Amino acid sequence: MSEQRLSVFKTYKLYVGGKFPRSESGRVYEVTTGTSAAAAAGKNKWLANAPLSSRKDARDAVVAARKAQGSWAGKTAYLRGQILYRVAEMLEGRKDQFVREVADAEGLSKSKAAAVVDAAIDRWVWYAGWTDKIAQIVGGGNPVAGPFFNLSSPEPTGVVTVVAPQKSSFLGLVSVIAPVIATGNTAVVIASENSPLPALSLGEVLATSDLPGGVVNILSGRTAEITPSLAAHQDVNAIDLAGVEDDVLAKELEVAAADNLKRVVRPQPVDWSADPGTHRLTAFLETKTVWHPTGSLGASGSSY
Amino acid sequence: MTSTSSASTAFEYAPAPESRSVVDIAPSYGLFIDGEFVEAADGKVFKTVSPSTEEVLSEVAQASSEDVDRAVKAARKAFEKWSALPGAERAKYLFRIARIIQERSRELAVLETLDNGKPIKETRDADLPLVAAHFFYYAGWADKLDHAGYGADPKPLGVAGQVIPWNFPLLMLAWKIAPALATGNTVVLKPAETTPLSALFFADICRQAGLPKGVVNILPGYGDAGAALTAHPDVNKVAFTGSTAVGKAIARQVAGTDKKVTLELGGKGANIVFDDAPIDQAVEGIVTGIFFNQGQVCCAGSRLLVQESVQDEVLHALKRRLSTLRLGDPLDKNTDIGAINSAEQLARIKALTETGEAEGAERWSAPCELPSSGYWFAPTLFTNVTQAHTVARDEIFGPVLSVLTFRTPEEAVAKANNTQYGLSAGIWTEKGSRILAVADRLRAGVIWANTFNKFDPTSPFGGYKESGYGREGGRHGLEAYLDV
């Protein structure tokens, strides 16, 4: 008679500034399997206790994101692309874990969960290829009517708060994080409230993907508790409201965001499995236009 | 040959005023709704005055929320046909408008100078050529939207509610209306209450061009009309140029709706002069940067950051140059500095400069005589300014320059970025690598290197941070009016 081995539970932690802290509040909340439909059927199984982040955790995450932003934006687009691709590599190696977590989180069959994880990995690859192309697509020289060199280039808008989709706990999550960081922004991510585990595990992947600490910061907890202070935060430059399902809250967050004129992506229906297009890349870019006189060779007088 | 008098006597310019006879201002104007000039629903009117003389130019119908509703309905009705028109046909209307503006540009320049107070030199040589160029540029986009980079068949949004300021009345109208029409939207535009006339003349140009009724509607009025327009539930797109405070109010107002919004707001542009800069050219750039249009420019270079080692030289040359600026009749072709747009704006400039003095900054104003009527403010600069001073932080929107110093490029960048705004910046240096390194690190939407205040319809314009969002001009400017 073989003894049954007692499994080792995982203590899920936040991912902030490249480290894995618990919530400063010391709070956790229960995460169970499946969807609300499963809950109604009484089929939910306890999975883990996730950190219940506080507003202080959110502010700490903004500090980490701000600290990382300049050097992340300053890296070459080639390097950022390689790092995003590295995320895909790391995920590929840990696919089984994510298939299990996504299946549990979203109540999917193994095969459906595997398809979702594959799509998420492919999405990292897709965005990895964008880092050194987006400037050529949305920037360029402007033929002004005068002797000037005139160039428009996109630049990251800065620190972006990302409220991850609630139902698509992994593919949706990746679809909102990757475009933000591909262009040199840094992110404070609020994971799906009921299904935060794939997001928290993604933090472990990011930590081992050469992504500098602070570029992506992942919080779990109550969306309605954490987001207001992030929407009002004066050092956050943009907010993606993808995962805000409550219209009243979405409006409140947008109003708060107006205080420092944050760039806002409103919640809208998205098919996360479809081609994402460039909308989420360009939403967090600023266009900078530089003018310089060209002068004219051989002409008399000043070239200025 | 008779000998002339003492050589030390400076030659004075003889007055050379532009003729007012090229423009015929009617004693009263209505609102322009659905192709007709009509009275305001509540019959209200307001007077528009010439800031340089305080002469009443005309009486203009004042739009209320009821008129906004009428105009939006007209625009909605017109949208169906206008958006369905082949792009090539829409383009032809816009080309017609561009050409009529060119034909009537002297008339419009004089009109703008009368109503706004800015020098004829600027309306004639800057505003009007740019206005025509914007319509010409966007006309060409109307049948090429498939190639703009927003997908194969980008769609217009619907009715655009546009609110523009008084500093460049006709140019801001062009920035708003040209891309809106090119992309197939219809518009309701509210010009500022102090400068409604050129927009009403533009209504007449639309009529001459045969533009279908309701495609363009013009509603002169005050802030309440603007707020009613941006709040109107049947407006799909809001475009605003003006103060950051109002921009934030609009952002709050549209929260939770589907309206697409672009905001061009305030600025506190840094003009950075390094010690190797060509000083004479830099001084001209500083003058252009802050005294163009009496400094009533959102992208004005209102903070001069000069490297400490050349501070004395630059300030000496700058004061000398400012002493040669001619302030007075804006219709005089020799005039450099015209009138401040309104008594209210003049009071605001005075209050802010008084605060500057009270906080310990040192004030110097160019020696010039101010006319006895009208709203005037002499070109002024403040030295001994610190980053904490109000004159270094708040947008003054007048001919007032704050001078700060720096020692290293790092310090220049840090000080330039130390503002809630992010619209423009200037860099003056002979060293190319320094230009590029500094431009890279400045958080501003437009960087002018060894030049300042240059505009072009092909070149996107707009801010970072609290200077607003979205870009106007160029291919980028189309995005604001397309469903992308």
mmCIF file of N, CA, C and O in Angstrom, chain A residues 69 137-140 142-146 148 150 152-158 234 237 250-251 254-255 258-264 266 279 282 286-293 302 304, chain B residues 244 247-248 251-252 254-259 263 265 278 281 430 435 439-451 454-456 458-460 463-466 468-469 471 475-476:
data_model
loop_
_atom_site.group_PDB
_atom_site.id
_atom_site.type_symbol
_atom_site.label_atom_id
_atom_site.label_comp_id
_atom_site.label_asym_id
_atom_site.label_seq_id
_atom_site.Cartn_x
_atom_site.Cartn_y
_atom_site.Cartn_z
ATOM 1 N N GLN A 69 10.343 53.185 -15.683
ATOM 2 C CA GLN A 69 9.859 53.606 -16.999
ATOM 3 C C GLN A 69 10.962 54.191 -17.895
ATOM 4 O O GLN A 69 11.082 53.808 -19.058
ATOM 5 N N ILE A 137 5.521 52.713 -38.569
ATOM 6 C CA ILE A 137 4.125 52.708 -39.014
ATOM 7 C C ILE A 137 3.421 54.016 -38.651
ATOM 8 O O ILE A 137 2.669 54.559 -39.449
ATOM 9 N N VAL A 138 3.651 54.511 -37.429
ATOM 10 C CA VAL A 138 2.893 55.697 -36.995
ATOM 11 C C VAL A 138 3.730 56.977 -36.963
ATOM 12 O O VAL A 138 3.218 58.033 -36.633
ATOM 13 N N GLY A 139 5.008 56.878 -37.286
ATOM 14 C CA GLY A 139 5.822 58.090 -37.344
ATOM 15 C C GLY A 139 6.233 58.374 -38.760
ATOM 16 O O GLY A 139 5.775 57.720 -39.695
ATOM 17 N N GLY A 140 7.115 59.347 -38.918
ATOM 18 C CA GLY A 140 7.619 59.596 -40.259
ATOM 19 C C GLY A 140 7.935 61.050 -40.502
ATOM 20 O O GLY A 140 7.684 61.912 -39.651
ATOM 21 N N ASN A 142 7.520 64.704 -42.242
ATOM 22 C CA ASN A 142 6.400 65.496 -42.734
ATOM 23 C C ASN A 142 6.895 66.502 -43.764
ATOM 24 O O ASN A 142 7.796 67.286 -43.468
ATOM 25 N N PRO A 143 6.292 66.501 -44.943
ATOM 26 C CA PRO A 143 6.759 67.400 -46.009
ATOM 27 C C PRO A 143 6.217 68.814 -45.829
ATOM 28 O O PRO A 143 5.334 69.242 -46.555
ATOM 29 N N VAL A 144 6.745 69.546 -44.847
ATOM 30 C CA VAL A 144 6.225 70.885 -44.582
ATOM 31 C C VAL A 144 6.649 71.840 -45.693
ATOM 32 O O VAL A 144 7.657 71.609 -46.378
ATOM 33 N N ALA A 145 5.866 72.908 -45.859
ATOM 34 C CA ALA A 145 6.133 73.851 -46.943
ATOM 35 C C ALA A 145 7.166 74.873 -46.493
ATOM 36 O O ALA A 145 6.852 76.018 -46.202
ATOM 37 N N GLY A 146 8.409 74.440 -46.403
ATOM 38 C CA GLY A 146 9.470 75.340 -45.982
ATOM 39 C C GLY A 146 10.738 74.551 -45.794
ATOM 40 O O GLY A 146 10.708 73.310 -45.804
ATOM 41 N N PHE A 148 12.601 72.940 -43.759
ATOM 42 C CA PHE A 148 12.743 72.329 -42.444
ATOM 43 C C PHE A 148 12.788 70.812 -42.547
ATOM 44 O O PHE A 148 12.084 70.220 -43.363
ATOM 45 N N ASN A 150 11.526 67.784 -40.611
ATOM 46 C CA ASN A 150 10.391 67.704 -39.703
ATOM 47 C C ASN A 150 9.985 66.248 -39.534
ATOM 48 O O ASN A 150 9.541 65.602 -40.469
ATOM 49 N N SER A 152 8.100 63.192 -37.114
ATOM 50 C CA SER A 152 7.225 62.790 -36.017
ATOM 51 C C SER A 152 7.561 61.372 -35.581
ATOM 52 O O SER A 152 7.670 60.476 -36.414
ATOM 53 N N SER A 153 7.734 61.179 -34.294
ATOM 54 C CA SER A 153 8.013 59.837 -33.771
ATOM 55 C C SER A 153 7.127 59.572 -32.566
ATOM 56 O O SER A 153 6.811 60.483 -31.813
ATOM 57 N N PRO A 154 6.729 58.302 -32.399
ATOM 58 C CA PRO A 154 5.936 57.958 -31.231
ATOM 59 C C PRO A 154 6.827 57.737 -30.007
ATOM 60 O O PRO A 154 7.952 57.258 -30.131
ATOM 61 N N GLU A 155 6.303 58.116 -28.865
ATOM 62 C CA GLU A 155 7.008 57.878 -27.594
ATOM 63 C C GLU A 155 6.007 57.318 -26.589
ATOM 64 O O GLU A 155 4.818 57.639 -26.667
ATOM 65 N N PRO A 156 6.489 56.518 -25.639
ATOM 66 C CA PRO A 156 5.562 55.995 -24.624
ATOM 67 C C PRO A 156 4.958 57.136 -23.816
ATOM 68 O O PRO A 156 5.622 58.137 -23.557
ATOM 69 N N THR A 157 3.702 56.945 -23.417
ATOM 70 C CA THR A 157 3.064 57.979 -22.628
ATOM 71 C C THR A 157 3.500 57.920 -21.168
ATOM 72 O O THR A 157 3.437 58.911 -20.464
ATOM 73 N N GLY A 158 3.996 56.761 -20.686
ATOM 74 C CA GLY A 158 4.562 56.709 -19.336
ATOM 75 C C GLY A 158 4.133 55.494 -18.536
ATOM 76 O O GLY A 158 4.385 54.369 -18.926
ATOM 77 N N GLN A 234 -1.788 61.012 -9.610
ATOM 78 C CA GLN A 234 -1.217 62.066 -10.459
ATOM 79 C C GLN A 234 0.008 61.609 -11.226
ATOM 80 O O GLN A 234 0.462 62.275 -12.150
ATOM 81 N N ASN A 237 -0.113 57.976 -16.144
ATOM 82 C CA ASN A 237 -0.369 58.747 -17.362
ATOM 83 C C ASN A 237 -1.536 58.236 -18.197
ATOM 84 O O ASN A 237 -2.033 58.951 -19.063
ATOM 85 N N ALA A 250 -16.895 52.484 -14.094
ATOM 86 C CA ALA A 250 -16.106 52.905 -15.259
ATOM 87 C C ALA A 250 -16.191 54.414 -15.435
ATOM 88 O O ALA A 250 -15.192 55.090 -15.687
ATOM 89 N N LYS A 251 -17.398 54.943 -15.294
ATOM 90 C CA LYS A 251 -17.579 56.380 -15.450
ATOM 91 C C LYS A 251 -16.834 57.131 -14.347
ATOM 92 O O LYS A 251 -16.167 58.133 -14.610
ATOM 93 N N GLU A 254 -13.213 57.190 -15.112
ATOM 94 C CA GLU A 254 -12.904 58.105 -16.206
ATOM 95 C C GLU A 254 -12.929 59.558 -15.731
ATOM 96 O O GLU A 254 -12.099 60.375 -16.138
ATOM 97 N N VAL A 255 -13.891 59.855 -14.859
ATOM 98 C CA VAL A 255 -13.953 61.212 -14.295
ATOM 99 C C VAL A 255 -12.691 61.486 -13.482
ATOM 100 O O VAL A 255 -12.067 62.546 -13.601
ATOM 101 N N ALA A 258 -9.686 62.290 -15.508
ATOM 102 C CA ALA A 258 -9.656 63.611 -16.146
ATOM 103 C C ALA A 258 -8.824 64.604 -15.345
ATOM 104 O O ALA A 258 -8.368 65.611 -15.883
ATOM 105 N N ASP A 259 -8.621 64.308 -14.080
ATOM 106 C CA ASP A 259 -7.943 65.257 -13.203
ATOM 107 C C ASP A 259 -6.538 65.603 -13.674
ATOM 108 O O ASP A 259 -6.090 66.732 -13.518
ATOM 109 N N ASN A 260 -5.821 64.633 -14.208
ATOM 110 C CA ASN A 260 -4.527 64.986 -14.823
ATOM 111 C C ASN A 260 -4.516 64.593 -16.302
ATOM 112 O O ASN A 260 -3.462 64.407 -16.892
ATOM 113 N N LEU A 261 -5.717 64.527 -16.865
ATOM 114 C CA LEU A 261 -5.889 64.242 -18.293
ATOM 115 C C LEU A 261 -5.179 62.958 -18.719
ATOM 116 O O LEU A 261 -4.482 62.916 -19.734
ATOM 117 N N LYS A 262 -5.393 61.912 -17.890
ATOM 118 C CA LYS A 262 -4.889 60.591 -18.280
ATOM 119 C C LYS A 262 -5.500 60.173 -19.612
ATOM 120 O O LYS A 262 -6.650 60.465 -19.889
ATOM 121 N N ARG A 263 -4.724 59.441 -20.378
ATOM 122 C CA ARG A 263 -5.268 58.830 -21.578
ATOM 123 C C ARG A 263 -6.120 57.644 -21.123
ATOM 124 O O ARG A 263 -5.658 56.853 -20.282
ATOM 125 N N VAL A 264 -7.328 57.530 -21.657
ATOM 126 C CA VAL A 264 -8.252 56.490 -21.200
ATOM 127 C C VAL A 264 -8.638 55.577 -22.366
ATOM 128 O O VAL A 264 -8.985 56.063 -23.438
ATOM 129 N N ARG A 266 -11.577 53.149 -22.932
ATOM 130 C CA ARG A 266 -12.839 52.772 -22.282
ATOM 131 C C ARG A 266 -13.099 51.280 -22.417
ATOM 132 O O ARG A 266 -12.619 50.646 -23.356
ATOM 133 N N HIS A 279 -4.566 49.104 -32.145
ATOM 134 C CA HIS A 279 -5.229 50.113 -31.310
ATOM 135 C C HIS A 279 -4.617 50.239 -29.917
ATOM 136 O O HIS A 279 -4.380 51.339 -29.417
ATOM 137 N N THR A 282 -1.154 52.000 -30.034
ATOM 138 C CA THR A 282 -1.141 53.450 -30.273
ATOM 139 C C THR A 282 -1.846 54.221 -29.161
ATOM 140 O O THR A 282 -1.588 55.400 -28.976
ATOM 141 N N GLU A 286 2.539 58.865 -27.420
ATOM 142 C CA GLU A 286 2.429 60.279 -27.757
ATOM 143 C C GLU A 286 3.209 60.487 -29.050
ATOM 144 O O GLU A 286 4.202 59.796 -29.292
ATOM 145 N N THR A 287 2.770 61.449 -29.844
ATOM 146 C CA THR A 287 3.529 61.779 -31.046
ATOM 147 C C THR A 287 4.358 63.029 -30.775
ATOM 148 O O THR A 287 3.816 64.063 -30.390
ATOM 149 N N LYS A 288 5.664 62.893 -30.941
ATOM 150 C CA LYS A 288 6.548 64.056 -30.781
ATOM 151 C C LYS A 288 7.055 64.477 -32.160
ATOM 152 O O LYS A 288 7.524 63.644 -32.933
ATOM 153 N N THR A 289 6.919 65.761 -32.451
ATOM 154 C CA THR A 289 7.347 66.276 -33.750
ATOM 155 C C THR A 289 8.499 67.252 -33.551
ATOM 156 O O THR A 289 8.381 68.196 -32.773
ATOM 157 N N VAL A 290 9.593 66.988 -34.223
ATOM 158 C CA VAL A 290 10.774 67.843 -34.087
ATOM 159 C C VAL A 290 11.023 68.577 -35.398
ATOM 160 O O VAL A 290 11.021 67.964 -36.461
ATOM 161 N N TRP A 291 11.211 69.884 -35.279
ATOM 162 C CA TRP A 291 11.502 70.733 -36.440
ATOM 163 C C TRP A 291 12.952 71.194 -36.365
ATOM 164 O O TRP A 291 13.443 71.540 -35.296
ATOM 165 N N HIS A 292 13.605 71.245 -37.491
ATOM 166 C CA HIS A 292 14.915 71.894 -37.555
ATOM 167 C C HIS A 292 15.102 72.505 -38.936
ATOM 168 O O HIS A 292 14.733 71.870 -39.928
ATOM 169 N N PRO A 293 15.669 73.711 -39.000
ATOM 170 C CA PRO A 293 15.908 74.300 -40.320
ATOM 171 C C PRO A 293 16.879 73.426 -41.110
ATOM 172 O O PRO A 293 17.790 72.833 -40.537
ATOM 173 N N SER A 302 22.096 83.865 -43.698
ATOM 174 C CA SER A 302 22.076 82.872 -42.638
ATOM 175 C C SER A 302 21.237 81.661 -43.028
ATOM 176 O O SER A 302 20.236 81.780 -43.722
ATOM 177 N N TYR A 304 19.798 79.968 -40.744
ATOM 178 C CA TYR A 304 18.759 79.845 -39.718
ATOM 179 C C TYR A 304 17.555 80.690 -40.076
ATOM 180 O O TYR A 304 16.746 80.994 -39.301
ATOM 181 N N THR B 244 -6.685 74.461 -20.026
ATOM 182 C CA THR B 244 -6.614 73.138 -19.410
ATOM 183 C C THR B 244 -7.790 72.921 -18.460
ATOM 184 O O THR B 244 -8.343 71.820 -18.399
ATOM 185 N N GLY B 247 -10.682 71.998 -20.505
ATOM 186 C CA GLY B 247 -10.402 70.681 -21.078
ATOM 187 C C GLY B 247 -10.703 69.566 -20.089
ATOM 188 O O GLY B 247 -11.296 68.537 -20.446
ATOM 189 N N LYS B 248 -10.314 69.783 -18.836
ATOM 190 C CA LYS B 248 -10.594 68.771 -17.810
ATOM 191 C C LYS B 248 -12.095 68.642 -17.577
ATOM 192 O O LYS B 248 -12.614 67.533 -17.390
ATOM 193 N N ALA B 251 -13.430 66.554 -20.290
ATOM 194 C CA ALA B 251 -13.063 65.148 -20.101
ATOM 195 C C ALA B 251 -13.982 64.490 -19.068
ATOM 196 O O ALA B 251 -14.375 63.331 -19.207
ATOM 197 N N ARG B 252 -14.338 65.241 -18.033
ATOM 198 C CA ARG B 252 -15.259 64.698 -17.019
ATOM 199 C C ARG B 252 -16.659 64.553 -17.598
ATOM 200 O O ARG B 252 -17.357 63.566 -17.356
ATOM 201 N N VAL B 254 -17.648 64.039 -20.659
ATOM 202 C CA VAL B 254 -17.868 62.968 -21.639
ATOM 203 C C VAL B 254 -17.598 61.587 -21.049
ATOM 204 O O VAL B 254 -17.791 60.580 -21.731
ATOM 205 N N ALA B 255 -17.159 61.536 -19.786
ATOM 206 C CA ALA B 255 -16.874 60.245 -19.151
ATOM 207 C C ALA B 255 -18.115 59.357 -19.206
ATOM 208 O O ALA B 255 -19.231 59.821 -18.986
ATOM 209 N N GLY B 256 -17.890 58.097 -19.529
ATOM 210 C CA GLY B 256 -18.995 57.155 -19.558
ATOM 211 C C GLY B 256 -19.826 57.216 -20.832
ATOM 212 O O GLY B 256 -20.814 56.503 -20.957
ATOM 213 N N THR B 257 -19.452 58.077 -21.775
ATOM 214 C CA THR B 257 -20.156 58.129 -23.054
ATOM 215 C C THR B 257 -19.280 57.490 -24.133
ATOM 216 O O THR B 257 -18.156 57.065 -23.859
ATOM 217 N N ASP B 258 -19.803 57.449 -25.364
ATOM 218 C CA ASP B 258 -19.030 56.911 -26.478
ATOM 219 C C ASP B 258 -18.326 58.009 -27.268
ATOM 220 O O ASP B 258 -17.728 57.745 -28.301
ATOM 221 N N LYS B 259 -18.449 59.245 -26.809
ATOM 222 C CA LYS B 259 -17.866 60.359 -27.572
ATOM 223 C C LYS B 259 -16.348 60.225 -27.659
ATOM 224 O O LYS B 259 -15.679 59.949 -26.673
ATOM 225 N N LEU B 263 -8.271 67.088 -27.238
ATOM 226 C CA LEU B 263 -8.118 68.323 -26.463
ATOM 227 C C LEU B 263 -6.753 68.946 -26.756
ATOM 228 O O LEU B 263 -5.736 68.269 -26.653
ATOM 229 N N LEU B 265 -4.736 71.887 -25.210
ATOM 230 C CA LEU B 265 -4.897 72.739 -24.035
ATOM 231 C C LEU B 265 -3.681 73.648 -23.827
ATOM 232 O O LEU B 265 -2.966 73.951 -24.766
ATOM 233 N N PRO B 278 23.688 80.191 -31.791
ATOM 234 C CA PRO B 278 23.844 81.447 -32.536
ATOM 235 C C PRO B 278 22.959 82.492 -31.863
ATOM 236 O O PRO B 278 21.739 82.438 -32.010
ATOM 237 N N GLN B 281 20.274 84.656 -33.779
ATOM 238 C CA GLN B 281 19.122 83.875 -34.232
ATOM 239 C C GLN B 281 18.278 83.420 -33.047
ATOM 240 O O GLN B 281 17.051 83.392 -33.119
ATOM 241 N N GLU B 430 24.378 74.819 -31.578
ATOM 242 C CA GLU B 430 24.980 74.463 -32.870
ATOM 243 C C GLU B 430 25.266 72.971 -32.953
ATOM 244 O O GLU B 430 25.595 72.446 -34.001
ATOM 245 N N ILE B 435 21.141 68.598 -29.785
ATOM 246 C CA ILE B 435 19.743 68.827 -30.163
ATOM 247 C C ILE B 435 18.962 67.520 -30.053
ATOM 248 O O ILE B 435 17.900 67.456 -29.438
ATOM 249 N N ALA B 439 16.122 66.816 -27.387
ATOM 250 C CA ALA B 439 14.777 66.633 -27.957
ATOM 251 C C ALA B 439 14.188 65.298 -27.518
ATOM 252 O O ALA B 439 13.007 65.187 -27.211
ATOM 253 N N ASP B 440 15.051 64.281 -27.461
ATOM 254 C CA ASP B 440 14.623 62.951 -27.067
ATOM 255 C C ASP B 440 14.070 62.934 -25.647
ATOM 256 O O ASP B 440 13.143 62.194 -25.340
ATOM 257 N N ARG B 441 14.643 63.769 -24.798
ATOM 258 C CA ARG B 441 14.269 63.697 -23.380
ATOM 259 C C ARG B 441 13.201 64.704 -22.971
ATOM 260 O O ARG B 441 12.696 64.652 -21.851
ATOM 261 N N LEU B 442 12.876 65.631 -23.841
ATOM 262 C CA LEU B 442 11.851 66.607 -23.492
ATOM 263 C C LEU B 442 10.469 65.976 -23.640
ATOM 264 O O LEU B 442 10.190 65.289 -24.617
ATOM 265 N N ARG B 443 9.625 66.210 -22.652
ATOM 266 C CA ARG B 443 8.271 65.661 -22.693
ATOM 267 C C ARG B 443 7.342 66.729 -23.274
ATOM 268 O O ARG B 443 6.624 67.437 -22.554
ATOM 269 N N ALA B 444 7.377 66.839 -24.591
ATOM 270 C CA ALA B 444 6.541 67.836 -25.264
ATOM 271 C C ALA B 444 6.208 67.332 -26.660
ATOM 272 O O ALA B 444 6.990 66.603 -27.275
ATOM 273 N N GLY B 445 5.055 67.734 -27.160
ATOM 274 C CA GLY B 445 4.576 67.226 -28.433
ATOM 275 C C GLY B 445 5.249 67.839 -29.644
ATOM 276 O O GLY B 445 5.319 67.215 -30.698
ATOM 277 N N VAL B 446 5.691 69.080 -29.510
ATOM 278 C CA VAL B 446 6.373 69.739 -30.614
ATOM 279 C C VAL B 446 7.685 70.320 -30.105
ATOM 280 O O VAL B 446 7.694 71.044 -29.108
ATOM 281 N N ILE B 447 8.763 69.977 -30.773
ATOM 282 C CA ILE B 447 10.066 70.522 -30.386
ATOM 283 C C ILE B 447 10.590 71.317 -31.577
ATOM 284 O O ILE B 447 10.726 70.779 -32.683
ATOM 285 N N TRP B 448 10.879 72.577 -31.338
ATOM 286 C CA TRP B 448 11.491 73.382 -32.392
ATOM 287 C C TRP B 448 12.971 73.548 -32.063
ATOM 288 O O TRP B 448 13.324 74.091 -31.011
ATOM 289 N N ALA B 449 13.827 73.074 -32.943
ATOM 290 C CA ALA B 449 15.259 73.217 -32.727
ATOM 291 C C ALA B 449 15.791 74.296 -33.662
ATOM 292 O O ALA B 449 15.582 74.219 -34.882
ATOM 293 N N ASN B 450 16.447 75.275 -33.098
ATOM 294 C CA ASN B 450 16.967 76.416 -33.856
ATOM 295 C C ASN B 450 15.899 77.088 -34.710
ATOM 296 O O ASN B 450 16.180 77.640 -35.778
ATOM 297 N N THR B 451 14.678 77.029 -34.238
ATOM 298 C CA THR B 451 13.559 77.759 -34.839
ATOM 299 C C THR B 451 12.453 77.739 -33.803
ATOM 300 O O THR B 451 12.617 77.120 -32.743
ATOM 301 N N LYS B 454 6.741 77.298 -35.624
ATOM 302 C CA LYS B 454 6.487 76.964 -37.016
ATOM 303 C C LYS B 454 5.298 75.988 -37.072
ATOM 304 O O LYS B 454 5.184 75.101 -36.224
ATOM 305 N N PHE B 455 4.459 76.206 -38.056
ATOM 306 C CA PHE B 455 3.267 75.360 -38.206
ATOM 307 C C PHE B 455 3.125 74.964 -39.656
ATOM 308 O O PHE B 455 3.527 75.697 -40.555
ATOM 309 N N ASP B 456 2.507 73.813 -39.863
ATOM 310 C CA ASP B 456 2.279 73.369 -41.229
ATOM 311 C C ASP B 456 1.181 72.309 -41.196
ATOM 312 O O ASP B 456 1.138 71.490 -40.273
ATOM 313 N N THR B 458 0.834 69.649 -42.743
ATOM 314 C CA THR B 458 1.288 68.254 -42.836
ATOM 315 C C THR B 458 1.931 67.762 -41.545
ATOM 316 O O THR B 458 2.313 66.600 -41.450
ATOM 317 N N SER B 459 2.071 68.650 -40.577
ATOM 318 C CA SER B 459 2.849 68.333 -39.384
ATOM 319 C C SER B 459 1.952 68.210 -38.155
ATOM 320 O O SER B 459 1.286 69.168 -37.786
ATOM 321 N N PRO B 460 1.927 67.031 -37.521
ATOM 322 C CA PRO B 460 1.041 66.881 -36.365
ATOM 323 C C PRO B 460 1.435 67.791 -35.204
ATOM 324 O O PRO B 460 2.610 68.029 -34.962
ATOM 325 N N GLY B 463 -0.251 67.885 -27.528
ATOM 326 C CA GLY B 463 0.537 67.864 -26.313
ATOM 327 C C GLY B 463 0.679 66.538 -25.600
ATOM 328 O O GLY B 463 -0.067 65.593 -25.840
ATOM 329 N N TYR B 464 1.667 66.499 -24.726
ATOM 330 C CA TYR B 464 1.819 65.460 -23.716
ATOM 331 C C TYR B 464 1.120 65.965 -22.448
ATOM 332 O O TYR B 464 0.731 67.112 -22.348
ATOM 333 N N LYS B 465 1.046 65.097 -21.473
ATOM 334 C CA LYS B 465 0.595 65.442 -20.119
ATOM 335 C C LYS B 465 -0.702 66.271 -20.144
ATOM 336 O O LYS B 465 -1.621 65.961 -20.888
ATOM 337 N N GLU B 466 -0.730 67.353 -19.358
ATOM 338 C CA GLU B 466 -1.981 68.112 -19.235
ATOM 339 C C GLU B 466 -2.160 69.134 -20.352
ATOM 340 O O GLU B 466 -3.029 70.002 -20.274
ATOM 341 N N GLY B 468 -3.135 68.082 -23.052
ATOM 342 C CA GLY B 468 -4.238 67.500 -23.794
ATOM 343 C C GLY B 468 -3.890 66.250 -24.550
ATOM 344 O O GLY B 468 -2.745 65.809 -24.526
ATOM 345 N N TYR B 469 -4.907 65.669 -25.227
ATOM 346 C CA TYR B 469 -4.635 64.479 -26.007
ATOM 347 C C TYR B 469 -5.155 64.543 -27.432
ATOM 348 O O TYR B 469 -6.074 65.267 -27.736
ATOM 349 N N ARG B 471 -3.826 64.533 -31.750
ATOM 350 C CA ARG B 471 -2.990 65.400 -32.566
ATOM 351 C C ARG B 471 -3.833 66.022 -33.657
ATOM 352 O O ARG B 471 -4.759 65.383 -34.178
ATOM 353 N N ARG B 475 -1.292 63.366 -41.244
ATOM 354 C CA ARG B 475 -2.025 62.101 -41.259
ATOM 355 C C ARG B 475 -2.573 61.787 -39.873
ATOM 356 O O ARG B 475 -3.671 61.260 -39.719
ATOM 357 N N HIS B 476 -1.777 62.138 -38.851
ATOM 358 C CA HIS B 476 -2.196 61.880 -37.468
ATOM 359 C C HIS B 476 -3.522 62.548 -37.137
ATOM 360 O O HIS B 476 -4.295 62.024 -36.351
#
